[in-house]
JSON list of C-alpha atoms in Angstrom, two decimals:
[
{"chain": "A", "resi": 1, "resn": "MET", "atom": "CA", "xyz": [-151.78, 40.28, 42.79]},
{"chain": "A", "resi": 2, "resn": "ASN", "atom": "CA", "xyz": [-150.96, 37.67, 45.79]},
{"chain": "A", "resi": 3, "resn": "ARG", "atom": "CA", "xyz": [-149.73, 34.08, 44.89]},
{"chain": "A", "resi": 4, "resn": "PHE", "atom": "CA", "xyz": [-152.96, 32.61, 46.36]},
{"chain": "A", "resi": 5, "resn": "HIS", "atom": "CA", "xyz": [-154.94, 35.36, 43.76]},
{"chain": "A", "resi": 6, "resn": "PHE", "atom": "CA", "xyz": [-152.94, 34.22, 41.50]},
{"chain": "A", "resi": 7, "resn": "ARG", "atom": "CA", "xyz": [-153.70, 30.72, 41.47]},
{"chain": "A", "resi": 8, "resn": "ARG", "atom": "CA", "xyz": [-157.52, 31.21, 42.39]},
{"chain": "A", "resi": 9, "resn": "ILE", "atom": "CA", "xyz": [-158.16, 32.66, 39.53]},
{"chain": "A", "resi": 10, "resn": "ALA", "atom": "CA", "xyz": [-155.93, 31.10, 36.89]},
{"chain": "A", "resi": 11, "resn": "LEU", "atom": "CA", "xyz": [-157.74, 27.59, 38.10]},
{"chain": "A", "resi": 12, "resn": "CYS", "atom": "CA", "xyz": [-161.35, 29.31, 37.92]},
{"chain": "A", "resi": 13, "resn": "LEU", "atom": "CA", "xyz": [-160.87, 30.30, 34.21]},
{"chain": "A", "resi": 14, "resn": "ILE", "atom": "CA", "xyz": [-161.37, 26.53, 32.72]},
{"chain": "A", "resi": 15, "resn": "ALA", "atom": "CA", "xyz": [-165.23, 27.67, 31.73]},
{"chain": "A", "resi": 16, "resn": "ALA", "atom": "CA", "xyz": [-163.94, 30.41, 29.51]},
{"chain": "A", "resi": 17, "resn": "PRO", "atom": "CA", "xyz": [-163.84, 30.08, 25.66]},
{"chain": "A", "resi": 18, "resn": "LEU", "atom": "CA", "xyz": [-161.39, 27.87, 23.94]},
{"chain": "A", "resi": 19, "resn": "ALA", "atom": "CA", "xyz": [-159.28, 30.88, 22.62]},
{"chain": "A", "resi": 20, "resn": "LEU", "atom": "CA", "xyz": [-157.96, 31.20, 26.43]},
{"chain": "A", "resi": 21, "resn": "GLY", "atom": "CA", "xyz": [-155.65, 28.76, 25.03]},
{"chain": "A", "resi": 22, "resn": "LEU", "atom": "CA", "xyz": [-153.94, 31.11, 22.77]},
{"chain": "A", "resi": 23, "resn": "ALA", "atom": "CA", "xyz": [-154.03, 33.72, 25.70]},
{"chain": "A", "resi": 24, "resn": "ALA", "atom": "CA", "xyz": [-150.68, 35.83, 25.85]},
{"chain": "A", "resi": 25, "resn": "CYS", "atom": "CA", "xyz": [-149.27, 33.56, 24.13]},
{"chain": "A", "resi": 26, "resn": "GLY", "atom": "CA", "xyz": [-147.62, 34.93, 20.80]},
{"chain": "A", "resi": 27, "resn": "GLU", "atom": "CA", "xyz": [-144.47, 36.95, 19.36]},
{"chain": "A", "resi": 28, "resn": "LYS", "atom": "CA", "xyz": [-144.23, 40.00, 21.87]},
{"chain": "A", "resi": 29, "resn": "LYS", "atom": "CA", "xyz": [-140.47, 41.39, 21.70]},
{"chain": "A", "resi": 30, "resn": "ASN", "atom": "CA", "xyz": [-138.63, 42.62, 24.41]},
{"chain": "A", "resi": 31, "resn": "ASP", "atom": "CA", "xyz": [-136.21, 45.95, 24.65]},
{"chain": "A", "resi": 32, "resn": "GLU", "atom": "CA", "xyz": [-133.31, 44.43, 26.30]},
{"chain": "A", "resi": 33, "resn": "ALA", "atom": "CA", "xyz": [-130.32, 44.01, 24.16]},
{"chain": "A", "resi": 34, "resn": "ALA", "atom": "CA", "xyz": [-128.97, 40.49, 23.75]},
{"chain": "A", "resi": 35, "resn": "PRO", "atom": "CA", "xyz": [-125.08, 39.49, 24.89]},
{"chain": "A", "resi": 36, "resn": "ILE", "atom": "CA", "xyz": [-122.36, 39.97, 21.79]},
{"chain": "A", "resi": 37, "resn": "SER", "atom": "CA", "xyz": [-119.22, 38.18, 22.12]},
{"chain": "A", "resi": 38, "resn": "SER", "atom": "CA", "xyz": [-116.60, 39.53, 19.88]},
{"chain": "A", "resi": 39, "resn": "GLU", "atom": "CA", "xyz": [-114.86, 35.82, 19.86]},
{"chain": "A", "resi": 40, "resn": "PRO", "atom": "CA", "xyz": [-117.01, 32.92, 19.45]},
{"chain": "A", "resi": 41, "resn": "VAL", "atom": "CA", "xyz": [-116.56, 30.28, 22.25]},
{"chain": "A", "resi": 42, "resn": "ALA", "atom": "CA", "xyz": [-114.66, 27.26, 21.93]},
{"chain": "A", "resi": 43, "resn": "PRO", "atom": "CA", "xyz": [-117.10, 23.98, 22.33]},
{"chain": "A", "resi": 44, "resn": "ILE", "atom": "CA", "xyz": [-116.22, 22.19, 25.80]},
{"chain": "A", "resi": 45, "resn": "ALA", "atom": "CA", "xyz": [-115.93, 18.09, 25.76]},
{"chain": "A", "resi": 46, "resn": "ALA", "atom": "CA", "xyz": [-118.55, 16.60, 28.11]},
{"chain": "A", "resi": 47, "resn": "PRO", "atom": "CA", "xyz": [-117.23, 14.46, 31.09]},
{"chain": "A", "resi": 48, "resn": "ALA", "atom": "CA", "xyz": [-115.27, 10.98, 29.68]},
{"chain": "A", "resi": 49, "resn": "GLY", "atom": "CA", "xyz": [-118.09, 8.28, 28.41]},
{"chain": "A", "resi": 50, "resn": "LYS", "atom": "CA", "xyz": [-121.44, 10.78, 28.84]},
{"chain": "A", "resi": 51, "resn": "SER", "atom": "CA", "xyz": [-122.87, 13.33, 26.24]},
{"chain": "A", "resi": 52, "resn": "TRP", "atom": "CA", "xyz": [-124.18, 16.75, 27.20]},
{"chain": "A", "resi": 53, "resn": "THR", "atom": "CA", "xyz": [-127.55, 16.32, 25.71]},
{"chain": "A", "resi": 54, "resn": "GLU", "atom": "CA", "xyz": [-127.95, 13.78, 28.25]},
{"chain": "A", "resi": 55, "resn": "MET", "atom": "CA", "xyz": [-127.42, 15.51, 31.07]},
{"chain": "A", "resi": 56, "resn": "VAL", "atom": "CA", "xyz": [-130.87, 16.72, 33.16]},
{"chain": "A", "resi": 57, "resn": "GLU", "atom": "CA", "xyz": [-131.35, 18.58, 36.03]},
{"chain": "A", "resi": 58, "resn": "LYS", "atom": "CA", "xyz": [-133.85, 20.64, 38.06]},
{"chain": "A", "resi": 59, "resn": "THR", "atom": "CA", "xyz": [-132.37, 24.05, 39.03]},
{"chain": "A", "resi": 60, "resn": "SER", "atom": "CA", "xyz": [-133.43, 25.65, 42.24]},
{"chain": "A", "resi": 61, "resn": "GLU", "atom": "CA", "xyz": [-135.26, 27.94, 39.95]},
{"chain": "A", "resi": 62, "resn": "GLY", "atom": "CA", "xyz": [-137.96, 24.91, 39.59]},
{"chain": "A", "resi": 63, "resn": "GLY", "atom": "CA", "xyz": [-136.98, 24.96, 35.51]},
{"chain": "A", "resi": 64, "resn": "TYR", "atom": "CA", "xyz": [-135.56, 21.60, 33.75]},
{"chain": "A", "resi": 65, "resn": "ARG", "atom": "CA", "xyz": [-131.78, 22.68, 32.20]},
{"chain": "A", "resi": 66, "resn": "LEU", "atom": "CA", "xyz": [-130.44, 19.97, 29.60]},
{"chain": "A", "resi": 67, "resn": "GLY", "atom": "CA", "xyz": [-126.87, 20.70, 29.00]},
{"chain": "A", "resi": 68, "resn": "ASN", "atom": "CA", "xyz": [-123.20, 21.70, 30.91]},
{"chain": "A", "resi": 69, "resn": "PRO", "atom": "CA", "xyz": [-124.51, 23.36, 33.71]},
{"chain": "A", "resi": 70, "resn": "GLU", "atom": "CA", "xyz": [-121.78, 25.94, 33.76]},
{"chain": "A", "resi": 71, "resn": "ALA", "atom": "CA", "xyz": [-121.80, 26.61, 29.75]},
{"chain": "A", "resi": 72, "resn": "PRO", "atom": "CA", "xyz": [-121.17, 30.08, 28.86]},
{"chain": "A", "resi": 73, "resn": "ILE", "atom": "CA", "xyz": [-123.96, 30.75, 27.49]},
{"chain": "A", "resi": 74, "resn": "LYS", "atom": "CA", "xyz": [-127.35, 30.39, 29.03]},
{"chain": "A", "resi": 75, "resn": "LEU", "atom": "CA", "xyz": [-130.87, 30.02, 27.12]},
{"chain": "A", "resi": 76, "resn": "ILE", "atom": "CA", "xyz": [-133.82, 29.99, 29.92]},
{"chain": "A", "resi": 77, "resn": "GLU", "atom": "CA", "xyz": [-136.94, 29.16, 27.80]},
{"chain": "A", "resi": 78, "resn": "PHE", "atom": "CA", "xyz": [-140.36, 30.43, 29.84]},
{"chain": "A", "resi": 79, "resn": "ALA", "atom": "CA", "xyz": [-143.39, 28.33, 27.99]},
{"chain": "A", "resi": 80, "resn": "ALA", "atom": "CA", "xyz": [-146.21, 26.92, 28.62]},
{"chain": "A", "resi": 81, "resn": "LEU", "atom": "CA", "xyz": [-147.83, 23.36, 27.40]},
{"chain": "A", "resi": 82, "resn": "SER", "atom": "CA", "xyz": [-151.46, 25.16, 26.09]},
{"chain": "A", "resi": 83, "resn": "CYS", "atom": "CA", "xyz": [-149.46, 27.67, 24.07]},
{"chain": "A", "resi": 84, "resn": "SER", "atom": "CA", "xyz": [-149.62, 27.21, 20.10]},
{"chain": "A", "resi": 85, "resn": "HIS", "atom": "CA", "xyz": [-146.46, 29.74, 19.49]},
{"chain": "A", "resi": 86, "resn": "CYS", "atom": "CA", "xyz": [-144.68, 27.01, 21.98]},
{"chain": "A", "resi": 87, "resn": "ALA", "atom": "CA", "xyz": [-145.90, 23.57, 20.17]},
{"chain": "A", "resi": 88, "resn": "GLU", "atom": "CA", "xyz": [-144.50, 25.59, 16.92]},
{"chain": "A", "resi": 89, "resn": "PHE", "atom": "CA", "xyz": [-141.48, 26.86, 18.52]},
{"chain": "A", "resi": 90, "resn": "ALA", "atom": "CA", "xyz": [-140.41, 23.45, 19.86]},
{"chain": "A", "resi": 91, "resn": "LYS", "atom": "CA", "xyz": [-141.16, 21.75, 16.52]},
{"chain": "A", "resi": 92, "resn": "GLU", "atom": "CA", "xyz": [-138.56, 23.83, 14.50]},
{"chain": "A", "resi": 93, "resn": "SER", "atom": "CA", "xyz": [-136.22, 24.12, 17.17]},
{"chain": "A", "resi": 94, "resn": "PHE", "atom": "CA", "xyz": [-135.51, 20.99, 19.56]},
{"chain": "A", "resi": 95, "resn": "ALA", "atom": "CA", "xyz": [-133.28, 18.79, 17.25]},
{"chain": "A", "resi": 96, "resn": "ASP", "atom": "CA", "xyz": [-131.11, 21.71, 15.69]},
{"chain": "A", "resi": 97, "resn": "LEU", "atom": "CA", "xyz": [-130.53, 23.17, 19.46]},
{"chain": "A", "resi": 98, "resn": "ARG", "atom": "CA", "xyz": [-129.58, 19.90, 20.66]},
{"chain": "A", "resi": 99, "resn": "ASP", "atom": "CA", "xyz": [-127.78, 18.15, 18.42]},
{"chain": "A", "resi": 100, "resn": "SER", "atom": "CA", "xyz": [-125.73, 21.71, 17.03]},
{"chain": "A", "resi": 101, "resn": "TYR", "atom": "CA", "xyz": [-125.85, 23.97, 20.55]},
{"chain": "A", "resi": 102, "resn": "ILE", "atom": "CA", "xyz": [-126.81, 21.79, 23.51]},
{"chain": "A", "resi": 103, "resn": "ALA", "atom": "CA", "xyz": [-124.37, 19.05, 22.84]},
{"chain": "A", "resi": 104, "resn": "SER", "atom": "CA", "xyz": [-121.17, 21.19, 22.17]},
{"chain": "A", "resi": 105, "resn": "GLY", "atom": "CA", "xyz": [-121.27, 22.46, 25.95]},
{"chain": "A", "resi": 106, "resn": "ARG", "atom": "CA", "xyz": [-121.21, 25.96, 24.73]},
{"chain": "A", "resi": 107, "resn": "VAL", "atom": "CA", "xyz": [-125.10, 26.79, 25.24]},
{"chain": "A", "resi": 108, "resn": "SER", "atom": "CA", "xyz": [-127.18, 25.02, 28.16]},
{"chain": "A", "resi": 109, "resn": "TYR", "atom": "CA", "xyz": [-131.08, 25.11, 27.77]},
{"chain": "A", "resi": 110, "resn": "GLU", "atom": "CA", "xyz": [-133.83, 25.45, 30.50]},
{"chain": "A", "resi": 111, "resn": "LEU", "atom": "CA", "xyz": [-136.92, 24.75, 30.35]},
{"chain": "A", "resi": 112, "resn": "ARG", "atom": "CA", "xyz": [-139.39, 26.90, 32.98]},
{"chain": "A", "resi": 113, "resn": "TYR", "atom": "CA", "xyz": [-143.04, 26.15, 33.17]},
{"chain": "A", "resi": 114, "resn": "PHE", "atom": "CA", "xyz": [-145.38, 29.44, 32.66]},
{"chain": "A", "resi": 115, "resn": "MET", "atom": "CA", "xyz": [-148.89, 29.60, 33.62]},
{"chain": "A", "resi": 116, "resn": "LEU", "atom": "CA", "xyz": [-151.14, 30.77, 30.78]},
{"chain": "A", "resi": 117, "resn": "ASN", "atom": "CA", "xyz": [-154.71, 29.41, 32.34]},
{"chain": "A", "resi": 118, "resn": "PRO", "atom": "CA", "xyz": [-156.11, 26.20, 33.90]},
{"chain": "A", "resi": 119, "resn": "TYR", "atom": "CA", "xyz": [-154.78, 23.68, 31.19]},
{"chain": "A", "resi": 120, "resn": "ASP", "atom": "CA", "xyz": [-150.98, 24.39, 32.12]},
{"chain": "A", "resi": 121, "resn": "VAL", "atom": "CA", "xyz": [-151.61, 23.61, 36.01]},
{"chain": "A", "resi": 122, "resn": "PRO", "atom": "CA", "xyz": [-152.83, 19.59, 35.38]},
{"chain": "A", "resi": 123, "resn": "ALA", "atom": "CA", "xyz": [-150.75, 19.49, 31.60]},
{"chain": "A", "resi": 124, "resn": "SER", "atom": "CA", "xyz": [-147.27, 20.32, 34.05]},
{"chain": "A", "resi": 125, "resn": "LEU", "atom": "CA", "xyz": [-147.85, 18.29, 37.30]},
{"chain": "A", "resi": 126, "resn": "LEU", "atom": "CA", "xyz": [-148.03, 15.40, 34.67]},
{"chain": "A", "resi": 127, "resn": "THR", "atom": "CA", "xyz": [-145.05, 16.43, 32.33]},
{"chain": "A", "resi": 128, "resn": "THR", "atom": "CA", "xyz": [-143.33, 16.54, 35.40]},
{"chain": "A", "resi": 129, "resn": "CYS", "atom": "CA", "xyz": [-144.98, 13.37, 37.58]},
{"chain": "A", "resi": 130, "resn": "GLY", "atom": "CA", "xyz": [-142.20, 10.93, 36.40]},
{"chain": "A", "resi": 131, "resn": "SER", "atom": "CA", "xyz": [-137.80, 11.52, 36.31]},
{"chain": "A", "resi": 132, "resn": "THR", "atom": "CA", "xyz": [-136.23, 14.12, 35.44]},
{"chain": "A", "resi": 133, "resn": "GLU", "atom": "CA", "xyz": [-134.87, 13.18, 32.79]},
{"chain": "A", "resi": 134, "resn": "ALA", "atom": "CA", "xyz": [-138.03, 12.59, 31.20]},
{"chain": "A", "resi": 135, "resn": "VAL", "atom": "CA", "xyz": [-139.93, 15.77, 31.47]},
{"chain": "A", "resi": 136, "resn": "ILE", "atom": "CA", "xyz": [-137.84, 17.76, 28.19]},
{"chain": "A", "resi": 137, "resn": "PRO", "atom": "CA", "xyz": [-139.11, 14.77, 25.96]},
{"chain": "A", "resi": 138, "resn": "LEU", "atom": "CA", "xyz": [-142.63, 14.85, 27.40]},
{"chain": "A", "resi": 139, "resn": "SER", "atom": "CA", "xyz": [-143.03, 18.54, 26.94]},
{"chain": "A", "resi": 140, "resn": "GLU", "atom": "CA", "xyz": [-141.98, 18.00, 23.82]},
{"chain": "A", "resi": 141, "resn": "GLN", "atom": "CA", "xyz": [-144.43, 15.18, 22.39]},
{"chain": "A", "resi": 142, "resn": "PHE", "atom": "CA", "xyz": [-147.11, 17.41, 24.33]},
{"chain": "A", "resi": 143, "resn": "TRP", "atom": "CA", "xyz": [-146.49, 19.98, 22.59]},
{"chain": "A", "resi": 144, "resn": "ALA", "atom": "CA", "xyz": [-147.14, 17.72, 19.05]},
{"chain": "A", "resi": 145, "resn": "TRP", "atom": "CA", "xyz": [-149.94, 16.40, 20.25]},
{"chain": "A", "resi": 146, "resn": "GLN", "atom": "CA", "xyz": [-151.57, 19.61, 21.55]},
{"chain": "A", "resi": 147, "resn": "PRO", "atom": "CA", "xyz": [-153.90, 20.34, 19.02]},
{"chain": "A", "resi": 148, "resn": "ASN", "atom": "CA", "xyz": [-156.25, 16.87, 19.85]},
{"chain": "A", "resi": 149, "resn": "MET", "atom": "CA", "xyz": [-156.20, 18.96, 23.96]},
{"chain": "A", "resi": 150, "resn": "PHE", "atom": "CA", "xyz": [-157.94, 21.57, 21.58]},
{"chain": "A", "resi": 151, "resn": "GLN", "atom": "CA", "xyz": [-160.04, 19.49, 20.15]},
{"chain": "A", "resi": 152, "resn": "ASN", "atom": "CA", "xyz": [-161.14, 17.11, 23.30]},
{"chain": "A", "resi": 153, "resn": "VAL", "atom": "CA", "xyz": [-161.84, 20.19, 25.16]},
{"chain": "A", "resi": 154, "resn": "GLN", "atom": "CA", "xyz": [-164.14, 22.05, 22.46]},
{"chain": "A", "resi": 155, "resn": "ALA", "atom": "CA", "xyz": [-165.93, 18.66, 21.75]},
{"chain": "A", "resi": 156, "resn": "LEU", "atom": "CA", "xyz": [-167.14, 18.65, 25.58]},
{"chain": "A", "resi": 157, "resn": "GLY", "atom": "CA", "xyz": [-169.31, 21.64, 24.93]},
{"chain": "A", "resi": 158, "resn": "GLU", "atom": "CA", "xyz": [-169.92, 25.09, 26.97]},
{"chain": "A", "resi": 159, "resn": "ASP", "atom": "CA", "xyz": [-172.24, 23.28, 30.11]},
{"chain": "A", "resi": 160, "resn": "LYS", "atom": "CA", "xyz": [-169.78, 20.28, 30.88]},
{"chain": "A", "resi": 161, "resn": "LEU", "atom": "CA", "xyz": [-166.80, 23.23, 30.70]},
{"chain": "A", "resi": 162, "resn": "LYS", "atom": "CA", "xyz": [-168.98, 25.48, 33.01]},
{"chain": "A", "resi": 163, "resn": "ALA", "atom": "CA", "xyz": [-169.55, 22.57, 35.55]},
{"chain": "A", "resi": 164, "resn": "ILE", "atom": "CA", "xyz": [-165.67, 21.98, 35.61]},
{"chain": "A", "resi": 165, "resn": "GLY", "atom": "CA", "xyz": [-165.16, 25.67, 36.08]},
{"chain": "A", "resi": 166, "resn": "ALA", "atom": "CA", "xyz": [-167.82, 25.68, 38.92]},
{"chain": "A", "resi": 167, "resn": "MET", "atom": "CA", "xyz": [-166.11, 22.78, 40.92]},
{"chain": "A", "resi": 168, "resn": "SER", "atom": "CA", "xyz": [-163.21, 23.49, 43.93]},
{"chain": "A", "resi": 169, "resn": "PRO", "atom": "CA", "xyz": [-159.81, 23.20, 42.64]},
{"chain": "A", "resi": 170, "resn": "PRO", "atom": "CA", "xyz": [-159.00, 20.16, 43.71]},
{"chain": "A", "resi": 171, "resn": "GLN", "atom": "CA", "xyz": [-161.31, 18.48, 41.90]},
{"chain": "A", "resi": 172, "resn": "GLN", "atom": "CA", "xyz": [-161.11, 20.75, 38.96]},
{"chain": "A", "resi": 173, "resn": "ILE", "atom": "CA", "xyz": [-156.97, 19.90, 38.48]},
{"chain": "A", "resi": 174, "resn": "PRO", "atom": "CA", "xyz": [-158.09, 16.42, 37.10]},
{"chain": "A", "resi": 175, "resn": "ALA", "atom": "CA", "xyz": [-160.87, 17.28, 36.24]},
{"chain": "A", "resi": 176, "resn": "VAL", "atom": "CA", "xyz": [-159.48, 19.24, 33.14]},
{"chain": "A", "resi": 177, "resn": "ALA", "atom": "CA", "xyz": [-157.03, 17.02, 32.42]},
{"chain": "A", "resi": 178, "resn": "GLN", "atom": "CA", "xyz": [-159.45, 13.67, 32.07]},
{"chain": "A", "resi": 179, "resn": "ALA", "atom": "CA", "xyz": [-161.78, 15.90, 29.96]},
{"chain": "A", "resi": 180, "resn": "ALA", "atom": "CA", "xyz": [-158.81, 17.12, 27.81]},
{"chain": "A", "resi": 181, "resn": "GLY", "atom": "CA", "xyz": [-157.50, 13.69, 27.38]},
{"chain": "A", "resi": 182, "resn": "MET", "atom": "CA", "xyz": [-154.34, 14.36, 29.19]},
{"chain": "A", "resi": 183, "resn": "THR", "atom": "CA", "xyz": [-154.89, 11.52, 31.67]},
{"chain": "A", "resi": 184, "resn": "GLU", "atom": "CA", "xyz": [-154.64, 9.29, 28.92]},
{"chain": "A", "resi": 185, "resn": "PHE", "atom": "CA", "xyz": [-152.25, 11.00, 26.74]},
{"chain": "A", "resi": 186, "resn": "PHE", "atom": "CA", "xyz": [-149.60, 10.38, 29.71]},
{"chain": "A", "resi": 187, "resn": "ALA", "atom": "CA", "xyz": [-151.04, 6.97, 30.69]},
{"chain": "A", "resi": 188, "resn": "SER", "atom": "CA", "xyz": [-149.62, 6.16, 26.95]},
{"chain": "A", "resi": 189, "resn": "ARG", "atom": "CA", "xyz": [-146.26, 7.30, 28.06]},
{"chain": "A", "resi": 190, "resn": "GLY", "atom": "CA", "xyz": [-145.73, 5.25, 31.01]},
{"chain": "A", "resi": 191, "resn": "ILE", "atom": "CA", "xyz": [-147.68, 7.73, 34.15]},
{"chain": "A", "resi": 192, "resn": "SER", "atom": "CA", "xyz": [-150.62, 5.36, 35.46]},
{"chain": "A", "resi": 193, "resn": "ARG", "atom": "CA", "xyz": [-153.37, 6.24, 36.05]},
{"chain": "A", "resi": 194, "resn": "ASP", "atom": "CA", "xyz": [-152.87, 5.93, 40.03]},
{"chain": "A", "resi": 195, "resn": "GLN", "atom": "CA", "xyz": [-149.54, 8.20, 39.42]},
{"chain": "A", "resi": 196, "resn": "ALA", "atom": "CA", "xyz": [-151.22, 10.56, 37.60]},
{"chain": "A", "resi": 197, "resn": "ASN", "atom": "CA", "xyz": [-153.88, 10.88, 40.46]},
{"chain": "A", "resi": 198, "resn": "ALA", "atom": "CA", "xyz": [-150.75, 11.25, 43.18]},
{"chain": "A", "resi": 199, "resn": "CYS", "atom": "CA", "xyz": [-149.33, 13.72, 40.96]},
{"chain": "A", "resi": 200, "resn": "LEU", "atom": "CA", "xyz": [-153.10, 15.83, 40.08]},
{"chain": "A", "resi": 201, "resn": "ALA", "atom": "CA", "xyz": [-153.68, 15.89, 44.03]},
{"chain": "A", "resi": 202, "resn": "ASP", "atom": "CA", "xyz": [-150.12, 17.34, 45.16]},
{"chain": "A", "resi": 203, "resn": "SER", "atom": "CA", "xyz": [-151.66, 20.93, 45.75]},
{"chain": "A", "resi": 204, "resn": "ALA", "atom": "CA", "xyz": [-148.37, 21.93, 47.08]},
{"chain": "A", "resi": 205, "resn": "LYS", "atom": "CA", "xyz": [-146.69, 21.49, 44.10]},
{"chain": "A", "resi": 206, "resn": "ALA", "atom": "CA", "xyz": [-149.48, 23.31, 42.06]},
{"chain": "A", "resi": 207, "resn": "LYS", "atom": "CA", "xyz": [-148.74, 26.12, 44.35]},
{"chain": "A", "resi": 208, "resn": "ALA", "atom": "CA", "xyz": [-145.11, 26.36, 43.03]},
{"chain": "A", "resi": 209, "resn": "LEU", "atom": "CA", "xyz": [-146.48, 26.76, 39.56]},
{"chain": "A", "resi": 210, "resn": "ALA", "atom": "CA", "xyz": [-148.20, 29.60, 40.64]},
{"chain": "A", "resi": 211, "resn": "ASP", "atom": "CA", "xyz": [-145.38, 30.75, 42.76]},
{"chain": "A", "resi": 212, "resn": "GLN", "atom": "CA", "xyz": [-143.15, 30.53, 39.86]},
{"chain": "A", "resi": 213, "resn": "THR", "atom": "CA", "xyz": [-144.71, 31.89, 37.21]},
{"chain": "A", "resi": 214, "resn": "GLU", "atom": "CA", "xyz": [-145.26, 35.23, 39.57]},
{"chain": "A", "resi": 215, "resn": "ALA", "atom": "CA", "xyz": [-141.80, 35.64, 39.95]},
{"chain": "A", "resi": 216, "resn": "ALA", "atom": "CA", "xyz": [-140.84, 34.87, 36.76]},
{"chain": "A", "resi": 217, "resn": "THR", "atom": "CA", "xyz": [-143.10, 37.99, 36.10]},
{"chain": "A", "resi": 218, "resn": "LYS", "atom": "CA", "xyz": [-141.67, 39.84, 38.47]},
{"chain": "A", "resi": 219, "resn": "GLN", "atom": "CA", "xyz": [-138.01, 39.08, 38.16]},
{"chain": "A", "resi": 220, "resn": "PHE", "atom": "CA", "xyz": [-137.70, 39.02, 33.79]},
{"chain": "A", "resi": 221, "resn": "ASN", "atom": "CA", "xyz": [-141.13, 40.74, 32.94]},
{"chain": "A", "resi": 222, "resn": "ILE", "atom": "CA", "xyz": [-142.36, 37.64, 31.28]},
{"chain": "A", "resi": 223, "resn": "THR", "atom": "CA", "xyz": [-146.33, 38.37, 30.41]},
{"chain": "A", "resi": 224, "resn": "GLY", "atom": "CA", "xyz": [-146.51, 35.69, 27.68]},
{"chain": "A", "resi": 225, "resn": "THR", "atom": "CA", "xyz": [-144.70, 32.56, 26.05]},
{"chain": "A", "resi": 226, "resn": "PRO", "atom": "CA", "xyz": [-142.33, 31.52, 24.41]},
{"chain": "A", "resi": 227, "resn": "THR", "atom": "CA", "xyz": [-140.70, 34.20, 26.20]},
{"chain": "A", "resi": 228, "resn": "PHE", "atom": "CA", "xyz": [-136.93, 34.01, 26.53]},
{"chain": "A", "resi": 229, "resn": "VAL", "atom": "CA", "xyz": [-134.20, 34.55, 28.45]},
{"chain": "A", "resi": 230, "resn": "LEU", "atom": "CA", "xyz": [-130.37, 34.73, 26.97]},
{"chain": "A", "resi": 231, "resn": "ASN", "atom": "CA", "xyz": [-127.47, 35.29, 29.85]},
{"chain": "A", "resi": 232, "resn": "GLY", "atom": "CA", "xyz": [-130.16, 36.93, 32.36]},
{"chain": "A", "resi": 233, "resn": "SER", "atom": "CA", "xyz": [-131.37, 39.44, 29.49]},
{"chain": "A", "resi": 234, "resn": "ASN", "atom": "CA", "xyz": [-134.93, 39.07, 28.69]},
{"chain": "A", "resi": 235, "resn": "VAL", "atom": "CA", "xyz": [-134.80, 38.80, 24.52]},
{"chain": "A", "resi": 236, "resn": "GLY", "atom": "CA", "xyz": [-138.71, 38.32, 24.43]},
{"chain": "A", "resi": 237, "resn": "SER", "atom": "CA", "xyz": [-140.14, 35.93, 22.01]},
{"chain": "A", "resi": 238, "resn": "MET", "atom": "CA", "xyz": [-138.96, 34.84, 18.77]},
{"chain": "A", "resi": 239, "resn": "ARG", "atom": "CA", "xyz": [-138.83, 31.83, 16.29]},
{"chain": "A", "resi": 240, "resn": "TRP", "atom": "CA", "xyz": [-135.52, 30.01, 16.00]},
{"chain": "A", "resi": 241, "resn": "GLU", "atom": "CA", "xyz": [-133.76, 31.21, 13.23]},
{"chain": "A", "resi": 242, "resn": "GLU", "atom": "CA", "xyz": [-133.61, 34.78, 14.89]},
{"chain": "A", "resi": 243, "resn": "LEU", "atom": "CA", "xyz": [-133.16, 33.36, 18.47]},
{"chain": "A", "resi": 244, "resn": "LYS", "atom": "CA", "xyz": [-130.32, 31.01, 16.70]},
{"chain": "A", "resi": 245, "resn": "THR", "atom": "CA", "xyz": [-128.30, 34.27, 15.18]},
{"chain": "A", "resi": 246, "resn": "ARG", "atom": "CA", "xyz": [-128.83, 35.32, 18.82]},
{"chain": "A", "resi": 247, "resn": "LEU", "atom": "CA", "xyz": [-126.99, 32.50, 20.20]},
{"chain": "A", "resi": 248, "resn": "GLN", "atom": "CA", "xyz": [-124.71, 33.09, 17.86]},
{"chain": "A", "resi": 249, "resn": "GLN", "atom": "CA", "xyz": [-124.20, 36.43, 17.99]},
{"chain": "A", "resi": 250, "resn": "ALA", "atom": "CA", "xyz": [-123.35, 35.22, 21.81]},
{"chain": "A", "resi": 251, "resn": "GLY", "atom": "CA", "xyz": [-120.23, 33.16, 21.17]},
{"chain": "A", "resi": 252, "resn": "ALA", "atom": "CA", "xyz": [-122.06, 29.82, 19.89]},
{"chain": "A", "resi": 253, "resn": "ARG", "atom": "CA", "xyz": [-120.52, 29.96, 16.94]}
]
């Protein structure tokens, strides 16, 4: 499927049932072996006066990396803001991942958005609308708020959803954001209405999100979220306790 066709289909799915929000979001395993180190990796000090947990940069692949860019253990999470399993993982993992692993300089964490459905397009555009440093915290907050999004959409009713689905893509993206309550959510976190409208109208960035999703599918065989890539190996989807074991086996112990 070419990238333009993918984006068109993704944006037109809004008229589908609410259950779409959970599509391809779950406990999918993968057969690739996780990296294993016989020796523990020693903690790596951050530059003087800095903390690895405060160092964020956008990567050339469109992700957002937190921590030591030269960390020997590199964790990538492919995630969707509409994915309930991603929300569960964020709740159970992030504080421990940040304070016990990223802070040590041994592990870097990169968040890459994966478009599961039309809710992810405006959500990702708005989450990345502000500063680079705000992206990961806003993602964590959005996942905590996520049940409200589904309640808002469900309350719209079938007729309103179909009306949004019949819109052209440039109209549909802001309409989804408004109907799902996203615009209000981000306005309460410093993204003004005018700023949000400008980000939602950024068709080039929306296309880039679709391109990144297609690239992830081809490069790492990502088909659902959350999916984790550890030092280049797709280790599948799992809960935090299992992923923590994988990090320790890779040397973060």
